Coordinates of N, CA and C in Angstrom, one line a residue:
A1116 N -6.1 -8.6 16.3 CA -5.4 -8.7 14.9 C -6.0 -9.8 14.0
V1117 N -6.1 -9.5 12.7 CA -6.5 -10.5 11.7 C -5.4 -10.9 10.9
R1118 N -5.3 -12.2 10.7 CA -4.4 -12.7 9.8 C -5.1 -13.0 8.5
E1119 N -4.3 -12.5 7.5 CA -4.8 -12.5 6.1 C -4.2 -13.8 5.6
T1120 N -5.1 -14.6 4.9 CA -4.5 -15.9 4.4 C -4.3 -15.9 3.0
E1121 N -5.0 -14.8 2.2 CA -4.5 -14.4 0.7 C -4.0 -13.1 0.6
P1122 N -3.2 -12.9 -0.3 CA -2.5 -11.6 -0.6 C -3.5 -10.7 -1.1
D1123 N -3.6 -9.5 -0.4 CA -4.5 -8.5 -0.8 C -3.7 -7.4 -1.6
R1124 N -3.8 -7.3 -2.9 CA -3.0 -6.4 -3.7 C -3.2 -5.0 -3.3
V1125 N -4.5 -4.5 -3.1 CA -4.8 -3.2 -2.7 C -4.1 -2.7 -1.5
F1126 N -4.1 -3.6 -0.5 CA -3.4 -3.3 0.7 C -1.9 -3.3 0.6
E1127 N -1.4 -4.1 -0.2 CA 0.1 -4.2 -0.4 C 0.5 -2.9 -1.2
Q1128 N -0.2 -2.0 -1.9 CA 0.0 -0.8 -2.4 C 0.5 0.1 -1.4
Y1129 N -0.1 0.0 -0.2 CA 0.2 1.0 0.8 C 1.2 0.5 1.8
T1130 N 1.6 -0.8 1.8 CA 2.6 -1.4 2.9 C 3.7 -2.0 2.3
K1131 N 3.6 -2.6 1.2 CA 4.8 -3.3 0.7 C 6.0 -2.2 0.6
P1132 N 7.3 -2.7 1.1 CA 8.4 -1.8 0.9 C 8.9 -1.5 -0.5
S1133 N 9.2 -0.3 -0.7 CA 9.6 0.3 -2.0 C 10.5 1.4 -1.8
R1134 N 11.2 1.9 -2.9 CA 11.8 3.0 -3.0 C 11.1 4.2 -3.5
R1135 N 10.1 4.0 -4.4 CA 9.2 4.9 -5.0 C 7.8 4.8 -4.5
W1136 N 7.4 6.2 -4.1 CA 6.0 6.3 -3.6 C 5.4 7.6 -4.2
V1137 N 4.0 7.4 -4.2 CA 3.3 8.8 -4.7 C 1.9 8.8 -3.8
T1138 N 1.7 10.1 -3.6 CA 0.6 10.5 -2.8 C -0.9 10.0 -3.5
V1139 N -1.7 9.5 -2.8 CA -3.2 9.3 -3.3 C -4.1 10.3 -2.9
T1140 N -3.6 11.0 -1.7 CA -4.3 12.2 -1.2 C -3.4 13.2 -1.0
P1141 N -3.9 14.6 -1.2 CA -2.8 15.7 -1.2 C -2.1 15.7 0.3
V1142 N -1.0 16.2 0.3 CA -0.1 16.5 1.4 C -0.5 18.0 1.8
L1143 N -0.7 18.2 3.0 CA -1.1 19.6 3.4 C 0.3 20.2 4.0
L1144 N 0.8 21.3 3.4 CA 2.1 21.6 3.8 C 1.9 22.4 5.2
N1145 N 2.9 22.2 6.0 CA 3.0 22.7 7.5 C 3.2 24.2 7.5
G1146 N 2.8 25.0 6.7 CA 3.0 26.5 6.7 C 3.0 26.8 5.1
Y1147 N 3.6 28.0 4.8 CA 3.6 28.6 3.6 C 4.9 28.5 2.8
D1148 N 4.9 28.4 1.4 CA 6.2 28.2 0.8 C 6.6 29.7 0.2
T1149 N 6.3 30.7 0.8 CA 6.6 32.1 0.3 C 7.7 32.7 1.3
K1150 N 8.4 33.5 0.6 CA 9.4 34.5 1.4 C 9.4 35.8 0.8
H1151 N 9.0 36.8 1.7 CA 8.8 38.1 1.2 C 7.7 38.3 0.1
G1152 N 6.5 37.4 0.2 CA 5.6 37.6 -0.8 C 5.8 36.8 -1.9
K1153 N 7.0 36.0 -2.2 CA 7.3 35.4 -3.4 C 7.5 33.9 -3.1
K1154 N 7.0 33.0 -4.1 CA 7.1 31.6 -4.0 C 8.8 31.2 -3.7
S1155 N 8.9 30.4 -2.9 CA 10.5 30.0 -2.5 C 10.6 28.5 -2.7
F1156 N 11.1 28.0 -3.7 CA 11.5 26.7 -4.1 C 12.3 26.1 -2.8
K1157 N 13.2 26.8 -2.4 CA 14.1 26.5 -1.3 C 13.3 26.2 0.0
K1158 N 12.4 27.1 0.2 CA 11.6 27.0 1.5 C 10.7 25.8 1.4
R1159 N 10.1 25.6 0.3 CA 9.3 24.4 0.1 C 9.9 23.1 0.3
Q1160 N 11.2 23.0 -0.1 CA 11.9 21.7 0.0 C 12.4 21.5 1.4
K1161 N 12.7 22.7 2.0 CA 13.0 22.5 3.6 C 11.7 22.1 4.3
M1162 N 10.7 22.6 4.0 CA 9.3 22.1 4.6 C 9.0 20.8 4.4
L1163 N 9.2 20.4 3.2 CA 9.0 18.9 2.8 C 9.9 18.0 3.5
T1164 N 11.3 18.4 3.6 CA 12.3 17.5 4.3 C 11.8 17.4 5.7
K1165 N 11.6 18.5 6.3 CA 11.2 18.3 7.6 C 9.9 17.4 8.0
M1166 N 9.0 17.5 7.1 CA 7.8 16.7 7.5 C 8.2 15.2 7.4
F1167 N 9.0 14.7 6.5 CA 9.6 13.4 6.6 C 10.4 13.1 7.9
R1168 N 11.1 14.0 8.4 CA 12.0 13.8 9.4 C 10.9 13.5 10.7
V1169 N 10.0 14.5 10.9 CA 9.1 14.5 11.9 C 8.3 13.2 12.1
V1170 N 8.0 12.3 11.1 CA 7.3 11.2 11.1 C 8.3 10.1 11.2
G1171 N 9.5 10.4 11.3 CA 10.5 9.2 11.4 C 10.9 8.5 10.2
L1172 N 10.7 9.2 9.0 CA 11.1 8.7 7.8 C 12.4 9.3 7.3
P1173 N 13.2 8.6 6.4 CA 14.3 9.0 5.7 C 14.1 10.0 5.0
V1174 N 14.9 11.2 4.6 CA 14.6 12.2 3.8 C 14.8 11.5 2.4
P1175 N 13.8 11.6 1.3 CA 13.9 11.1 0.1 C 15.1 11.7 -0.8
R1176 N 15.6 10.9 -1.7 CA 16.6 11.4 -2.7 C 15.8 12.4 -3.5
T1177 N 14.7 12.1 -4.1 CA 14.0 13.1 -4.9 C 12.6 13.3 -4.4
I1178 N 12.1 14.6 -4.4 CA 10.8 14.8 -4.0 C 10.3 15.7 -5.2
R1179 N 9.2 15.2 -6.0 CA 8.5 15.9 -7.0 C 7.0 16.2 -6.4
T1180 N 6.8 17.6 -6.7 CA 5.4 18.1 -6.4 C 4.5 18.3 -7.7
F1181 N 3.2 17.9 -7.5 CA 2.3 18.3 -8.6 C 1.1 18.7 -8.2
G1182 N 0.1 19.5 -8.9 CA -1.2 20.0 -8.3 C -2.0 19.0 -7.8
A1183 N -2.7 19.3 -6.8 CA -3.6 18.4 -6.0 C -5.0 18.5 -6.6
G1184 N -5.2 19.6 -7.5 CA -6.6 19.7 -8.0 C -7.6 20.2 -7.1
E1185 N -8.8 20.4 -7.4 CA -9.9 20.9 -6.6 C -10.8 20.0 -6.0
M1186 N -10.6 18.6 -6.4 CA -11.5 17.6 -6.0 C -11.3 17.2 -4.3
F1187 N -10.3 17.5 -3.9 CA -10.0 17.2 -2.5 C -10.3 18.5 -1.6
E1188 N -11.3 18.4 -0.6 CA -11.6 19.5 0.4 C -11.1 19.1 1.7
V1189 N -10.8 20.0 2.3 CA -10.2 19.8 3.8 C -11.0 20.7 4.7
S1190 N -11.5 20.1 6.0 CA -12.3 20.9 6.7 C -11.5 21.9 7.3
N1191 N -12.3 23.0 7.9 CA -11.6 24.1 8.7 C -10.6 23.6 9.8
K1192 N -11.1 22.7 10.5 CA -10.3 22.2 11.6 C -9.0 21.6 11.3
H1193 N -8.9 21.0 10.1 CA -7.6 20.5 9.5 C -6.9 21.2 8.6
G1194 N -6.8 22.5 8.7 CA -5.9 23.4 7.7 C -6.6 23.5 6.3
K1195 N -7.9 24.1 6.3 CA -8.4 24.5 5.1 C -7.5 25.4 4.3
N1196 N -6.8 26.2 5.1 CA -6.0 27.2 4.3 C -4.5 26.9 4.1
Y1197 N -4.2 25.7 4.5 CA -3.0 25.1 4.1 C -2.8 24.8 2.4
I1198 N -1.5 24.8 2.1 CA -1.3 24.5 0.6 C -1.4 23.0 0.6
K1199 N -2.2 22.5 -0.5 CA -2.3 21.1 -0.9 C -1.3 20.9 -2.0
T1200 N -0.6 19.7 -1.9 CA 0.1 19.3 -3.1 C 0.2 17.9 -3.1
M1201 N 0.5 17.3 -4.5 CA 0.5 15.9 -4.6 C 2.1 15.6 -4.6
L1202 N 2.7 14.5 -4.1 CA 4.1 14.1 -4.2 C 4.4 13.0 -4.8
A1203 N 5.6 12.8 -5.5 CA 6.2 11.5 -5.7 C 7.6 11.5 -5.3
V1204 N 7.9 10.4 -4.6 CA 9.3 10.5 -3.9 C 10.0 9.3 -4.4
E1205 N 11.3 9.3 -4.1 CA 12.0 8.3 -4.1 C 13.0 8.1 -3.2
F1206 N 13.3 7.2 -2.3 CA 14.2 7.0 -1.3 C 15.4 6.3 -1.9
D1207 N 16.5 6.6 -1.1 CA 17.7 5.7 -1.3 C 17.7 4.2 -1.3
S1208 N 16.8 3.7 -0.2 CA 16.5 2.4 0.0 C 15.1 2.1 0.3
E1209 N 14.7 0.9 0.2 CA 13.3 0.7 0.5 C 12.8 1.1 1.8
V1210 N 11.5 1.6 1.7 CA 11.0 2.0 2.9 C 9.5 1.2 3.0
A1211 N 9.1 0.7 4.1 CA 7.8 0.1 4.2 C 6.7 1.1 4.6
G1212 N 5.5 0.7 4.2 CA 4.5 1.6 4.5 C 3.8 1.4 5.9
M1213 N 2.8 2.0 6.2 CA 2.1 3.2 5.9 C 3.0 4.4 5.9
L1214 N 2.8 5.1 4.7 CA 3.5 6.4 4.7 C 2.4 7.5 4.7
V1215 N 2.5 8.4 5.8 CA 1.5 9.5 5.8 C 2.3 10.7 6.3
I1216 N 2.2 11.8 5.6 CA 3.0 12.9 6.1 C 2.3 14.1 6.0
G1217 N 2.5 15.3 6.6 CA 1.8 16.6 6.5 C 1.2 17.0 7.5
A1218 N 0.5 18.2 7.5 CA -0.3 18.7 8.5 C -1.7 18.1 8.7
G1219 N -2.2 17.3 7.6 CA -3.4 16.7 7.7 C -3.4 15.0 8.0
R1220 N -2.0 14.7 8.2 CA -1.8 13.2 8.4 C -2.8 12.5 9.4
N1221 N -3.4 13.2 10.4 CA -4.3 12.6 11.1 C -5.6 12.6 10.6
A1222 N -5.9 13.3 9.6 CA -7.2 13.3 9.0 C -7.3 12.6 7.7
G1223 N -6.2 11.7 7.4 CA -6.2 11.2 6.1 C -5.7 11.9 4.9
M1224 N -4.9 13.0 5.1 CA -4.6 13.7 3.9 C -3.0 13.4 4.1
G1225 N -2.3 13.3 2.8 CA -0.9 12.9 2.6 C -0.6 11.3 2.7
V1226 N -1.6 10.7 2.3 CA -1.3 9.1 2.4 C -0.6 8.8 1.0
F1227 N 0.4 7.9 1.0 CA 1.1 7.5 0.0 C 0.9 5.9 -0.4
A1228 N 0.9 5.7 -1.8 CA 0.9 4.3 -2.3 C 2.3 4.0 -2.8
N1229 N 2.6 2.8 -2.9 CA 3.7 2.2 -3.5 C 3.8 2.2 -4.9
L1230 N 4.5 3.0 -5.4 CA 4.5 3.2 -6.9 C 4.7 2.0 -7.7
V1231 N 5.5 1.1 -7.2 CA 5.8 -0.2 -8.1 C 4.7 -1.0 -8.0
A1232 N 4.1 -1.3 -6.7 CA 3.0 -2.2 -6.6 C 1.9 -1.6 -7.3
S1233 N 1.6 -0.2 -7.4 CA 0.4 0.3 -8.2 C 0.7 0.1 -9.7
V1234 N 1.8 0.0 -10.2 CA 2.0 -0.3 -11.6 C 1.8 -1.8 -11.9
T1235 N 2.2 -2.6 -11.0 CA 2.4 -4.0 -11.4 C 1.0 -4.7 -11.3
T1236 N 0.0 -4.0 -10.6 CA -1.4 -4.7 -10.3 C -2.4 -4.1 -11.2

């Protein structure tokens, strides 16, 4: 273990407790958000809720999704065909990081930064 003697503001963006978090890498959804060939908002919300529970986090009060863009690529091994999305979430109470969810969490996809710390630095 290494003991830091000076605060590291970049590191704090990923670890400092906060109610609001935003992804810095896309979350890979653990499946598809379609039902009978049509996009299903309800199915996507259920999938996102389950991803937070699987990693032992509380379910956020609000979950907002937005496009991941094409600059992030995922290898075949870690779900090249999975849906990529960025998230902004708000919890009822503060949650400490590291927050990482989704099908690619072991490959560095779905990493969150503390939104409050990001704005203040």
